[in-house]
CSV table of C-alpha atoms in Angstrom, one decimal:
chain,number,residue,atom,x,y,z
A,1,MET,CA,-19.2,0.0,11.4
A,2,GLN,CA,-19.6,3.3,9.6
A,3,TYR,CA,-22.6,3.9,7.4
A,4,ILE,CA,-23.1,5.6,4.1
A,5,ASP,CA,-26.5,8.1,4.3
A,6,ASN,CA,-29.7,6.8,2.2
A,7,ILE,CA,-28.5,3.5,1.8
A,8,ASP,CA,-30.2,0.6,4.1
A,9,THR,CA,-28.2,-0.7,7.0
A,10,ARG,CA,-28.7,-3.9,6.8
A,11,PHE,CA,-27.9,-4.2,3.1
A,12,GLN,CA,-24.5,-2.2,4.0
A,13,ASP,CA,-23.8,-4.9,6.8
A,14,LEU,CA,-24.9,-7.5,4.4
A,15,PHE,CA,-22.7,-6.3,1.6
A,16,ALA,CA,-19.5,-5.5,4.1
A,17,GLY,CA,-20.1,-9.2,5.3
A,18,PHE,CA,-20.1,-10.6,1.8
A,19,LEU,CA,-16.8,-9.1,1.0
A,20,ARG,CA,-14.9,-10.0,4.0
A,21,ASP,CA,-15.8,-13.6,2.9
A,22,ARG,CA,-14.9,-13.2,-0.3
A,23,THR,CA,-11.8,-11.9,0.8
A,24,ASN,CA,-10.9,-14.5,2.9
A,25,ALA,CA,-11.8,-17.1,-0.1
A,26,LEU,CA,-9.6,-15.6,-2.5
A,27,ALA,CA,-7.0,-15.1,-0.4
A,28,VAL,CA,-6.6,-19.2,0.2
A,29,SER,CA,-6.0,-18.9,-3.9
A,30,ALA,CA,-3.8,-16.0,-4.2
A,31,ALA,CA,-1.6,-16.3,-1.6
A,32,ASP,CA,1.0,-16.6,-4.0
A,33,SER,CA,0.5,-13.5,-5.8
A,34,HIS,CA,0.2,-10.8,-3.6
A,35,LEU,CA,2.1,-7.4,-4.5
A,36,ASP,CA,6.0,-6.6,-3.4
A,37,GLU,CA,6.6,-4.2,-0.8
A,38,ASP,CA,7.9,-1.6,-3.8
A,39,THR,CA,4.8,-1.5,-5.6
A,40,ILE,CA,2.3,-1.5,-2.3
A,41,ALA,CA,4.7,1.8,-1.0
A,42,ALA,CA,4.6,3.3,-4.4
A,43,PHE,CA,0.7,3.2,-4.7
A,44,VAL,CA,0.8,4.5,-1.0
A,45,ASP,CA,3.2,7.4,-1.8
A,46,GLY,CA,0.4,8.4,-5.0
A,47,GLY,CA,4.1,7.9,-7.4
A,48,LEU,CA,2.3,5.5,-10.2
A,49,THR,CA,0.8,6.8,-13.4
A,50,LEU,CA,-2.3,5.5,-14.6
A,51,ARG,CA,-1.2,3.2,-16.8
A,52,GLU,CA,0.6,1.3,-13.8
A,53,MET,CA,-2.6,1.9,-11.8
A,54,ASP,CA,-4.9,-0.3,-13.4
A,55,PRO,CA,-3.4,-4.0,-12.3
A,56,ILE,CA,-2.7,-2.7,-9.3
A,57,VAL,CA,-6.2,-1.3,-8.2
A,58,ALA,CA,-8.1,-4.7,-9.5
A,59,HIS,CA,-5.6,-6.7,-7.3
A,60,LEU,CA,-6.3,-4.7,-4.4
A,61,ALA,CA,-9.7,-4.9,-4.9
A,62,ASP,CA,-9.7,-8.5,-4.9
A,63,CYS,CA,-6.9,-8.9,-2.6
A,64,GLY,CA,-7.7,-8.6,1.3
A,65,HIS,CA,-4.3,-9.5,2.3
A,66,CYS,CA,-2.3,-6.6,0.2
A,67,ARG,CA,-5.3,-4.4,0.9
A,68,THR,CA,-5.1,-4.8,4.5
A,69,SER,CA,-1.2,-3.7,4.3
A,70,THR,CA,-2.0,-1.0,1.9
A,71,ALA,CA,-4.9,0.5,4.4
A,72,ALA,CA,-2.2,0.2,7.6
A,73,LEU,CA,0.2,2.1,5.3
A,74,LEU,CA,-2.1,4.8,4.7
A,75,ARG,CA,-3.5,5.0,8.3
A,76,LEU,CA,0.7,5.3,9.4
A,77,GLU,CA,1.4,7.6,6.6
A,78,ALA,CA,-1.0,10.0,8.3
A,79,GLU,CA,-0.4,9.4,11.7
A,80,PHE,CA,3.2,9.8,11.0
A,81,ALA,CA,3.3,12.7,8.9
A,82,ASP,CA,2.8,14.9,12.0
A,83,LEU,CA,6.4,13.7,13.1
A,84,ALA,CA,8.0,14.1,9.5
A,85,THR,CA,11.7,15.8,10.0
A,86,PRO,CA,14.2,17.4,7.7
A,87,VAL,CA,16.0,15.5,5.4
A,88,ARG,CA,19.4,15.6,6.9
A,89,GLU,CA,19.4,14.8,10.6
A,90,THR,CA,21.7,14.4,13.2
A,91,PRO,CA,20.0,11.3,15.3
A,92,VAL,CA,20.0,10.8,18.7
A,93,GLU,CA,20.2,7.0,18.7
A,94,SER,CA,19.8,4.8,21.7
A,95,ALA,CA,22.6,3.1,23.5
A,96,GLY,CA,21.0,-0.5,21.8
A,97,ILE,CA,20.5,0.8,18.3
A,98,ALA,CA,24.4,2.6,18.1
A,99,GLU,CA,25.7,-0.7,19.8
A,100,ALA,CA,23.9,-3.0,17.3
A,101,LEU,CA,24.9,-0.3,14.0
A,102,GLY,CA,28.9,-0.7,15.5
A,103,SER,CA,28.9,-3.9,15.4
A,104,TRP,CA,26.9,-4.7,12.0
A,105,PHE,CA,29.3,-1.8,10.6
A,106,ALA,CA,32.0,-3.8,11.8
A,107,LYS,CA,31.0,-7.0,9.9
A,108,LEU,CA,29.7,-5.1,6.7
A,109,PHE,CA,33.2,-2.9,6.0
A,110,GLY,CA,35.4,-4.6,8.5
A,111,THR,CA,35.9,-2.0,10.7
A,112,SER,CA,33.8,0.4,12.8
A,113,ALA,CA,31.0,2.5,12.3
A,114,ASP,CA,33.0,5.5,13.0
A,115,GLY,CA,35.5,4.2,11.0
A,116,VAL,CA,33.4,3.7,7.8
A,117,PHE,CA,32.4,7.2,8.4
A,118,ALA,CA,35.9,8.6,9.2
A,119,HIS,CA,37.1,7.1,5.7
A,120,GLY,CA,34.3,8.1,3.6
A,121,GLU,CA,35.2,10.7,1.2
A,122,LYS,CA,33.4,13.9,1.3
A,123,SER,CA,32.7,16.3,-1.4
A,124,ASP,CA,32.5,20.1,-0.5
A,125,LYS,CA,28.7,20.3,-0.9
A,126,ASP,CA,29.2,17.4,1.8
A,127,ALA,CA,30.9,19.1,4.1
A,128,GLU,CA,28.9,22.1,4.1
A,129,ASN,CA,25.7,20.0,4.4
A,130,ASP,CA,27.5,18.7,7.8
A,131,THR,CA,28.1,21.9,8.8
A,132,LYS,CA,24.6,23.2,8.7
A,133,ALA,CA,23.5,20.0,9.9
A,134,VAL,CA,25.2,20.5,13.5
A,135,LYS,CA,24.4,23.9,13.2
A,136,ASP,CA,20.7,23.1,12.7
A,137,GLY,CA,21.1,20.9,15.7
A,138,GLN,CA,22.8,23.3,17.9
A,139,ASP,CA,19.7,25.7,17.0
A,140,GLN,CA,17.3,22.6,17.8
A,141,ASN,CA,18.8,22.4,21.0
A,142,ASP,CA,19.0,26.5,21.6
A,143,ASP,CA,15.6,26.2,20.8
A,144,ASP,CA,14.7,23.1,23.2
A,145,ASN,CA,16.4,25.1,26.1
B,1,MET,CA,9.4,-0.8,-26.8
B,2,ASP,CA,10.4,0.0,-30.4
B,3,ALA,CA,13.8,1.6,-31.1
B,4,ALA,CA,12.4,5.2,-31.3
B,5,ALA,CA,10.8,4.9,-27.8
B,6,LYS,CA,13.9,3.5,-26.3
B,7,ALA,CA,16.1,5.9,-27.5
B,8,PHE,CA,13.9,8.6,-26.1
B,9,THR,CA,13.8,6.9,-23.0
B,10,GLU,CA,17.6,6.3,-23.3
B,11,SER,CA,18.3,9.9,-23.9
B,12,LEU,CA,16.2,11.2,-20.8
B,13,ILE,CA,17.3,8.6,-18.7
B,14,ALA,CA,21.4,9.9,-19.5
B,15,GLU,CA,20.2,13.4,-18.8
B,16,MET,CA,19.0,11.8,-15.3
B,17,TYR,CA,21.8,10.1,-14.4
B,18,ALA,CA,24.0,13.4,-15.4
B,19,ARG,CA,22.4,15.3,-12.5
B,20,CYS,CA,22.7,12.2,-10.0
B,21,HIS,CA,25.9,11.9,-10.3
B,22,GLU,CA,26.6,15.1,-10.5
B,23,SER,CA,25.1,15.4,-6.6
B,24,ALA,CA,26.8,12.4,-5.4
B,25,PRO,CA,29.5,11.4,-7.6
B,26,ASN,CA,31.0,8.8,-4.4
B,27,TYR,CA,28.4,6.7,-4.9
B,28,GLY,CA,29.7,4.3,-7.3
B,29,VAL,CA,26.8,3.8,-9.6
B,30,SER,CA,27.6,3.3,-13.1
B,31,ALA,CA,25.4,4.7,-15.9
B,32,ASP,CA,24.7,1.2,-17.1
B,33,ALA,CA,23.5,0.0,-13.5
B,34,PHE,CA,21.0,3.2,-13.4
B,35,SER,CA,19.6,3.0,-16.6
B,36,SER,CA,19.4,-1.1,-16.4
B,37,SER,CA,17.4,-0.8,-13.1
B,38,ILE,CA,15.2,2.4,-14.9
B,39,PHE,CA,14.6,0.2,-18.1
B,40,LYS,CA,13.8,-3.4,-16.2
B,41,THR,CA,11.0,-1.0,-13.9
B,42,ILE,CA,9.7,-0.1,-17.5
B,43,GLU,CA,9.4,-3.3,-18.5
B,44,LYS,CA,7.6,-4.9,-15.6
B,45,ARG,CA,5.1,-1.6,-14.9
B,46,LEU,CA,4.4,0.1,-18.1
B,47,GLU,CA,5.1,-2.6,-21.2
B,48,SER,CA,3.7,-6.0,-19.2
B,49,VAL,CA,0.5,-4.3,-18.3
B,50,SER,CA,-1.1,-3.5,-21.8
B,51,GLU,CA,-0.9,-4.6,-25.3
B,52,GLN,CA,-0.6,-0.7,-26.6
B,53,PRO,CA,2.7,0.6,-27.3
B,54,LEU,CA,4.3,3.0,-24.9
B,55,THR,CA,4.0,6.6,-25.8
B,56,GLU,CA,6.4,9.3,-25.4
B,57,SER,CA,4.1,11.2,-23.1
B,58,GLU,CA,3.7,7.9,-20.9
B,59,ILE,CA,7.6,7.5,-20.6
B,60,ARG,CA,8.0,11.3,-19.9
B,61,GLU,CA,5.6,11.2,-17.1
B,62,PHE,CA,6.8,7.8,-15.7
B,63,LEU,CA,10.5,9.3,-15.8
B,64,GLU,CA,9.1,12.7,-13.9
B,65,ASN,CA,7.8,10.8,-11.4
B,66,LEU,CA,10.5,8.7,-10.9
B,67,GLN,CA,12.4,9.4,-7.0
B,68,ALA,CA,15.9,9.3,-9.2
B,69,ASP,CA,17.7,10.4,-6.4
B,70,ASP,CA,16.7,8.2,-4.0
B,71,LEU,CA,16.8,5.5,-6.7
B,72,PHE,CA,20.5,6.6,-7.3
B,73,LEU,CA,21.3,6.2,-3.5
B,74,ALA,CA,19.5,2.9,-3.5
B,75,LEU,CA,21.8,1.3,-6.1
B,76,GLY,CA,25.0,2.7,-4.3
B,77,CYS,CA,24.0,1.1,-1.2
B,78,ALA,CA,22.5,-2.3,-3.1
B,79,ALA,CA,26.2,-2.3,-4.5
B,80,GLY,CA,28.0,-1.8,-1.0
B,81,ASN,CA,29.3,1.4,-1.9
B,82,GLU,CA,30.8,3.2,2.0
B,83,ARG,CA,29.7,6.6,0.9
B,84,ALA,CA,26.1,5.9,0.0
B,85,TRP,CA,25.8,3.8,3.1
B,86,TRP,CA,27.0,6.7,4.9
B,87,GLU,CA,24.6,9.1,3.4
B,88,PHE,CA,21.5,6.7,4.1
B,89,ASP,CA,22.7,6.2,7.7
B,90,GLN,CA,22.9,9.9,7.9
B,91,THR,CA,19.6,10.7,6.5
B,92,HIS,CA,17.3,8.3,7.1
B,93,ARG,CA,18.2,6.0,10.2
B,94,SER,CA,16.7,8.6,12.8
B,95,TYR,CA,13.6,8.6,10.9
B,96,MET,CA,13.6,4.8,10.6
B,97,GLU,CA,14.0,4.5,14.5
B,98,ARG,CA,11.1,7.2,15.1
B,99,PHE,CA,8.9,5.6,12.7
B,100,ALA,CA,9.8,1.9,14.3
B,101,ARG,CA,9.2,3.3,17.9
B,102,HIS,CA,6.0,4.6,16.9
B,103,LEU,CA,4.8,1.4,15.2
B,104,ALA,CA,6.2,-0.9,17.7
B,105,ARG,CA,3.9,0.7,20.6
B,106,GLY,CA,5.7,-2.0,23.0
B,107,ASP,CA,4.8,-4.6,21.2
B,108,ALA,CA,7.8,-5.3,19.2
B,109,ASP,CA,11.5,-4.3,20.4
B,110,PRO,CA,12.0,-1.2,17.8
B,111,ASP,CA,16.1,-1.9,18.4
B,112,GLU,CA,15.5,-5.4,17.2
B,113,VAL,CA,13.4,-4.3,14.3
B,114,ILE,CA,16.0,-1.6,12.7
B,115,GLY,CA,18.5,-3.8,13.2
B,116,ASN,CA,17.0,-6.9,11.4
B,117,VAL,CA,15.9,-4.2,8.7
B,118,TYR,CA,19.2,-3.3,8.2
B,119,ILE,CA,20.5,-6.6,7.9
B,120,GLU,CA,17.9,-7.0,5.1
B,121,LEU,CA,19.0,-3.7,3.4
B,122,TYR,CA,22.5,-4.9,3.2
B,123,GLY,CA,21.4,-8.4,2.4
B,124,THR,CA,22.9,-11.6,4.0
B,125,ARG,CA,22.4,-14.0,1.6
B,126,VAL,CA,23.8,-14.7,-1.6
B,127,VAL,CA,21.8,-15.9,-5.2
B,128,ASP,CA,24.0,-16.7,-8.1
B,129,GLY,CA,27.5,-15.8,-6.3
B,130,GLU,CA,25.9,-12.2,-5.4
B,131,ARG,CA,24.8,-11.0,-2.5
B,132,TYR,CA,20.9,-9.8,-2.4
B,133,SER,CA,20.4,-6.7,-1.1
B,134,LYS,CA,16.9,-5.7,-0.3
B,135,PHE,CA,17.7,-2.4,-1.9
B,136,SER,CA,17.8,-4.0,-5.2
B,137,THR,CA,14.3,-4.2,-4.9
B,138,TYR,CA,13.7,-0.5,-4.8
B,139,SER,CA,12.1,0.7,-8.2
B,140,GLY,CA,12.1,4.6,-7.4
B,141,ARG,CA,8.7,4.8,-8.5
B,142,GLY,CA,7.6,6.1,-4.9
B,143,SER,CA,9.8,7.7,-2.1
B,144,LEU,CA,12.5,5.9,-0.4
B,145,ARG,CA,10.7,6.7,3.0
B,146,GLY,CA,7.5,5.3,1.9
B,147,TRP,CA,9.5,2.2,0.5
B,148,LEU,CA,11.2,2.0,4.1
B,149,ARG,CA,7.9,2.3,6.1
B,150,THR,CA,6.9,-0.4,4.1
B,151,ILE,CA,9.7,-2.4,4.9
B,152,ILE,CA,9.6,-1.7,8.4
B,153,TRP,CA,5.8,-2.4,9.0
B,154,HIS,CA,6.4,-5.9,7.4
B,155,SER,CA,9.4,-6.4,9.5
B,156,VAL,CA,7.3,-5.5,12.9
B,157,VAL,CA,4.3,-7.7,11.5
B,158,ASP,CA,7.1,-10.6,11.3
B,159,GLN,CA,8.2,-10.2,14.9
B,160,HIS,CA,4.9,-9.9,16.3
B,161,ARG,CA,3.8,-13.0,14.3
B,162,ALA,CA,6.7,-14.9,15.3
B,163,GLY,CA,5.7,-14.2,19.2
B,164,HIS,CA,2.1,-14.9,18.5
B,165,SER,CA,2.1,-17.5,15.7
B,166,GLU,CA,-2.1,-17.8,16.3
B,167,VAL,CA,-2.5,-14.3,15.3
B,168,SER,CA,-3.7,-13.0,12.0
B,169,LEU,CA,-2.3,-10.2,10.1
B,170,ASP,CA,-5.6,-8.7,9.8
B,171,GLU,CA,-6.2,-9.2,13.9
B,172,MET,CA,-2.3,-7.7,14.4
B,173,THR,CA,-3.3,-4.5,12.3
B,174,GLU,CA,-6.6,-4.2,14.3
B,175,THR,CA,-7.8,-3.2,11.0
B,176,ILE,CA,-10.5,-4.9,10.0
B,177,GLY,CA,-10.9,-8.1,11.9
B,178,GLU,CA,-11.2,-10.3,9.0
B,179,GLY,CA,-12.4,-14.2,10.3
B,180,ALA,CA,-13.9,-12.2,13.2
B,181,ALA,CA,-17.2,-11.0,11.7
B,182,HIS,CA,-18.4,-12.8,8.9
B,183,ALA,CA,-22.2,-11.9,7.2
B,184,ALA,CA,-23.1,-15.4,7.3
B,185,PHE,CA,-26.3,-17.4,7.6
B,186,ALA,CA,-26.1,-19.8,10.9
B,187,ILE,CA,-27.3,-23.1,9.6
B,188,PRO,CA,-29.8,-24.0,12.3
B,189,THR,CA,-29.9,-27.8,13.6
B,190,PRO,CA,-33.1,-29.3,11.9
B,191,ASP,CA,-35.8,-30.6,15.1
B,192,GLY,CA,-39.0,-31.4,13.0
B,193,ASP,CA,-41.2,-31.2,10.3
B,194,SER,CA,-41.9,-27.5,10.8
B,195,GLN,CA,-38.3,-26.8,11.2
B,196,MET,CA,-37.2,-29.0,8.3
B,197,ILE,CA,-39.5,-27.0,6.0
B,198,GLU,CA,-38.2,-23.9,7.5
B,199,GLN,CA,-34.8,-24.3,7.0
B,200,VAL,CA,-35.4,-25.3,3.2
B,201,ALA,CA,-37.0,-21.9,2.6
B,202,ARG,CA,-34.1,-20.5,4.2
B,203,GLU,CA,-31.4,-22.6,2.6
B,204,ASN,CA,-33.0,-21.2,-0.4
B,205,TYR,CA,-33.4,-17.6,0.4
B,206,ARG,CA,-29.9,-17.9,1.7
B,207,ALA,CA,-28.9,-19.0,-1.9
B,208,ALA,CA,-30.7,-16.6,-3.5
B,209,THR,CA,-29.2,-14.0,-1.8
B,210,VAL,CA,-25.3,-15.2,-2.2
B,211,ALA,CA,-26.2,-15.3,-6.0
B,212,ALA,CA,-27.6,-11.7,-6.1
B,213,LEU,CA,-24.4,-10.6,-3.9
B,214,SER,CA,-22.3,-11.7,-6.7
B,215,GLU,CA,-24.2,-10.4,-9.4
B,216,ALA,CA,-23.9,-7.2,-8.0
B,217,PHE,CA,-20.1,-7.5,-7.0
B,218,SER,CA,-19.5,-8.3,-10.6
B,219,ALA,CA,-21.1,-5.3,-11.8
B,220,LEU,CA,-18.6,-2.8,-10.0
B,221,GLU,CA,-15.6,-1.5,-11.9
B,222,PRO,CA,-12.2,-2.5,-9.9
B,223,HIS,CA,-12.1,1.3,-8.6
B,224,GLU,CA,-15.4,1.0,-7.1
B,225,LYS,CA,-14.7,-2.2,-5.1
B,226,LEU,CA,-11.4,-1.1,-4.0
B,227,LEU,CA,-12.9,2.2,-2.6
B,228,ILE,CA,-15.8,0.2,-0.9
B,229,ALA,CA,-13.6,-2.8,0.2
B,230,LEU,CA,-11.0,0.0,2.2
B,231,TYR,CA,-14.0,1.7,3.6
B,232,HIS,CA,-16.1,-1.0,5.1
B,233,VAL,CA,-13.9,-3.9,4.9
B,234,ASP,CA,-10.8,-2.1,6.0
B,235,ASN,CA,-12.6,0.5,8.0
B,236,LEU,CA,-10.8,3.5,6.3
B,237,LYS,CA,-12.3,6.5,7.3
B,238,LEU,CA,-13.3,8.8,4.8
B,239,ARG,CA,-10.8,11.3,5.4
B,240,GLU,CA,-8.1,8.8,4.8
B,241,ILE,CA,-9.6,7.7,1.7
B,242,SER,CA,-9.8,11.3,0.6
B,243,ARG,CA,-6.2,11.6,1.3
B,244,LEU,CA,-5.4,9.0,-1.7
B,245,VAL,CA,-7.3,11.1,-3.8
B,246,GLU,CA,-7.2,14.4,-2.6
B,247,ASP,CA,-4.3,15.9,-4.7
B,248,GLU,CA,-4.6,17.1,-7.8
B,249,ALA,CA,-1.5,15.6,-9.3
B,250,SER,CA,-2.8,12.0,-7.8
B,251,PRO,CA,-2.8,9.4,-10.1
B,252,LEU,CA,-5.7,7.4,-8.3
B,253,ARG,CA,-7.7,10.5,-8.6
B,254,GLY,CA,-7.0,10.7,-12.0
B,255,TRP,CA,-7.6,7.4,-12.5
B,256,ILE,CA,-11.2,7.5,-10.6
B,257,LYS,CA,-11.9,10.5,-12.5
B,258,ARG,CA,-11.1,8.8,-15.8
B,259,LYS,CA,-13.1,5.7,-14.9
B,260,SER,CA,-16.2,8.4,-13.9
B,261,SER,CA,-17.7,10.3,-16.6
B,262,ALA,CA,-19.8,12.1,-14.2
B,263,ARG,CA,-17.1,14.0,-12.6
B,264,GLU,CA,-15.4,15.0,-16.2
B,265,LYS,CA,-17.5,17.6,-16.2
B,266,ASP,CA,-15.2,19.5,-13.2
B,267,PRO,CA,-12.0,17.8,-13.5
B,268,THR,CA,-10.1,20.8,-11.4
B,269,ALA,CA,-12.7,20.2,-8.4
B,270,ARG,CA,-11.3,19.3,-4.9
B,271,ILE,CA,-11.8,16.1,-3.7
B,272,HIS,CA,-13.3,16.5,0.1
B,273,GLU,CA,-14.7,13.8,2.5
B,274,SER,CA,-17.9,14.6,1.4
B,275,THR,CA,-17.0,13.6,-2.2
B,276,VAL,CA,-16.0,10.3,-1.2
B,277,MET,CA,-19.1,9.5,0.3
B,278,ARG,CA,-21.0,10.6,-2.6
B,279,TRP,CA,-18.5,7.9,-4.9
B,280,LEU,CA,-19.1,5.5,-2.3
B,281,GLU,CA,-23.1,6.3,-2.0
B,282,LYS,CA,-23.3,6.4,-5.9
B,283,SER,CA,-21.8,2.8,-5.7
B,284,TYR,CA,-23.9,1.2,-3.1
B,285,GLU,CA,-26.9,2.4,-5.1
B,286,ARG,CA,-25.7,0.6,-8.1
B,287,ILE,CA,-25.1,-2.2,-5.9
B,288,LEU,CA,-28.6,-2.4,-4.3
B,289,ASP,CA,-30.4,-2.0,-7.7
B,290,VAL,CA,-28.4,-5.1,-9.2
B,291,PHE,CA,-29.2,-6.9,-5.9
B,292,LYS,CA,-32.7,-6.3,-6.2
B,293,LYS,CA,-32.9,-6.8,-9.7
B,294,ASP,CA,-31.3,-9.8,-9.7
B,295,LEU,CA,-33.4,-11.5,-7.1
B,296,THR,CA,-36.9,-10.1,-8.5
B,297,VAL,CA,-36.2,-9.9,-12.2
B,298,ARG,CA,-33.7,-13.3,-12.9
B,299,GLN,CA,-34.8,-15.1,-9.7
B,300,GLY,CA,-38.1,-14.2,-9.6
B,301,LEU,CA,-38.7,-13.1,-5.6
B,302,ASN,CA,-41.4,-10.7,-4.7
B,303,ALA,CA,-41.4,-7.6,-2.8
B,304,ASP,CA,-41.9,-9.5,0.8
B,305,GLU,CA,-39.5,-12.0,-0.2
B,306,LEU,CA,-36.4,-9.7,-1.1
B,307,GLU,CA,-37.2,-8.3,2.5
B,308,ILE,CA,-36.8,-12.1,3.9
B,309,CYS,CA,-33.6,-12.5,2.3
B,310,ILE,CA,-31.8,-9.2,3.8
B,311,GLY,CA,-33.7,-9.8,6.7
B,312,LEU,CA,-32.3,-13.4,7.0
B,313,ALA,CA,-29.0,-12.4,6.2
B,314,SER,CA,-28.9,-9.0,8.7
B,315,ALA,CA,-30.4,-11.5,11.6
B,316,ASP,CA,-27.4,-14.3,11.2
B,317,LEU,CA,-24.3,-12.3,10.9
B,318,ALA,CA,-22.1,-15.2,12.7
B,319,GLY,CA,-20.4,-18.0,11.4
B,320,PRO,CA,-17.9,-18.5,8.8
B,321,ASP,CA,-20.4,-20.3,6.3
B,322,LEU,CA,-21.0,-18.1,3.6
B,323,TYR,CA,-17.0,-18.2,3.3
B,324,ARG,CA,-17.2,-22.1,3.0
B,325,ASP,CA,-19.8,-21.5,0.1
B,326,LEU,CA,-18.3,-19.0,-1.6
B,327,ALA,CA,-14.8,-21.1,-1.7
B,328,ALA,CA,-17.0,-24.3,-2.7
B,329,GLY,CA,-18.4,-22.5,-5.3
């Protein structure tokens, strides 16, 4: 438990417990009206305007379920920030995922993933980006070596 | 939305569409689909939340905050466009895999998580004769990667819960342990007259305390409730909370500042952990003040009895009884 200076810690414990119990009580009645994933993601991302914020903050103040998701995503965002990557990547995929995606793309577009990508039209800009991505990948490999 | 506001919005959306279409002409996203998606979000997030008519500046701010390129890509993927899917896969799959691995930490199968997420994104369900793609729920209000993190997180939680049906969401995320430690008053078993009298007295103080806590809680503004709950119930660190508000452009920061007249004097001041701490302290001071006033002024308790109320509660932090009372009340 973290404490705030200058406030009776017994009272903080008491009030925190009150909030937890209140959260649980409300969760029973509000189970069908949670924020959707898009809303939670936008809130965590900070992409909402003031007008959009009022009902969301009011909901989060009362709904422990949504607040738990929001708090977890806030933590994850901070943890994962160090692993941020360039926008375009040359993925190193595991065999399992590659296999799963291959069969998945086959179901999706009636062909293999390679086939889909081979048939995908590329603009000049895309081709340039791809060349750059490959070059970046090579540079990265050089650095690694 | 009146005709003028609608025309203003349509002109801005048309400019955004032109930019997006120029960057990605092969995604197969029509101007109508793009515009319709944005108007739907405006209706849901701006018009339905207030009776005040939308101003042009609010519309402009909303559209400037929109992740138009991400939305354009998502709309292409939702429609099953191959080129859009190719771009999505190239741009985001590796990131999604790393995030899933980071999140799963040996508790869930990240490959299975990503496989399930891809299937969900494409959509296997048919509603009214049309395939339902998860992408159609993305509004562009946050980044696509932030949205993907949320989808993946829920998928990992679902997978975990499927294997641990008795584990709550809270316990799984190890954030707060709601349901584990309740600030409640244990009810002792009566044993003789003196204990019975003592129990009646305890019950009276207990009821008085719960009523005072409810009064104090209702005196808080929603943003104060949220900050306190994030800190003391969800156990977010001050640093994590301050991340929400440290950016000067953060709408939540602006929202809190708008709600707090004391900070209007210096609207550009940076918000550090110490600032969040001060906000929390001020909120707690107010709660404590209302709590004490309710017990002493409204309920007529003296200072000694007030101490008894806090002491009783602090000594009996066990059992779900308070929850029971609140649910019943």
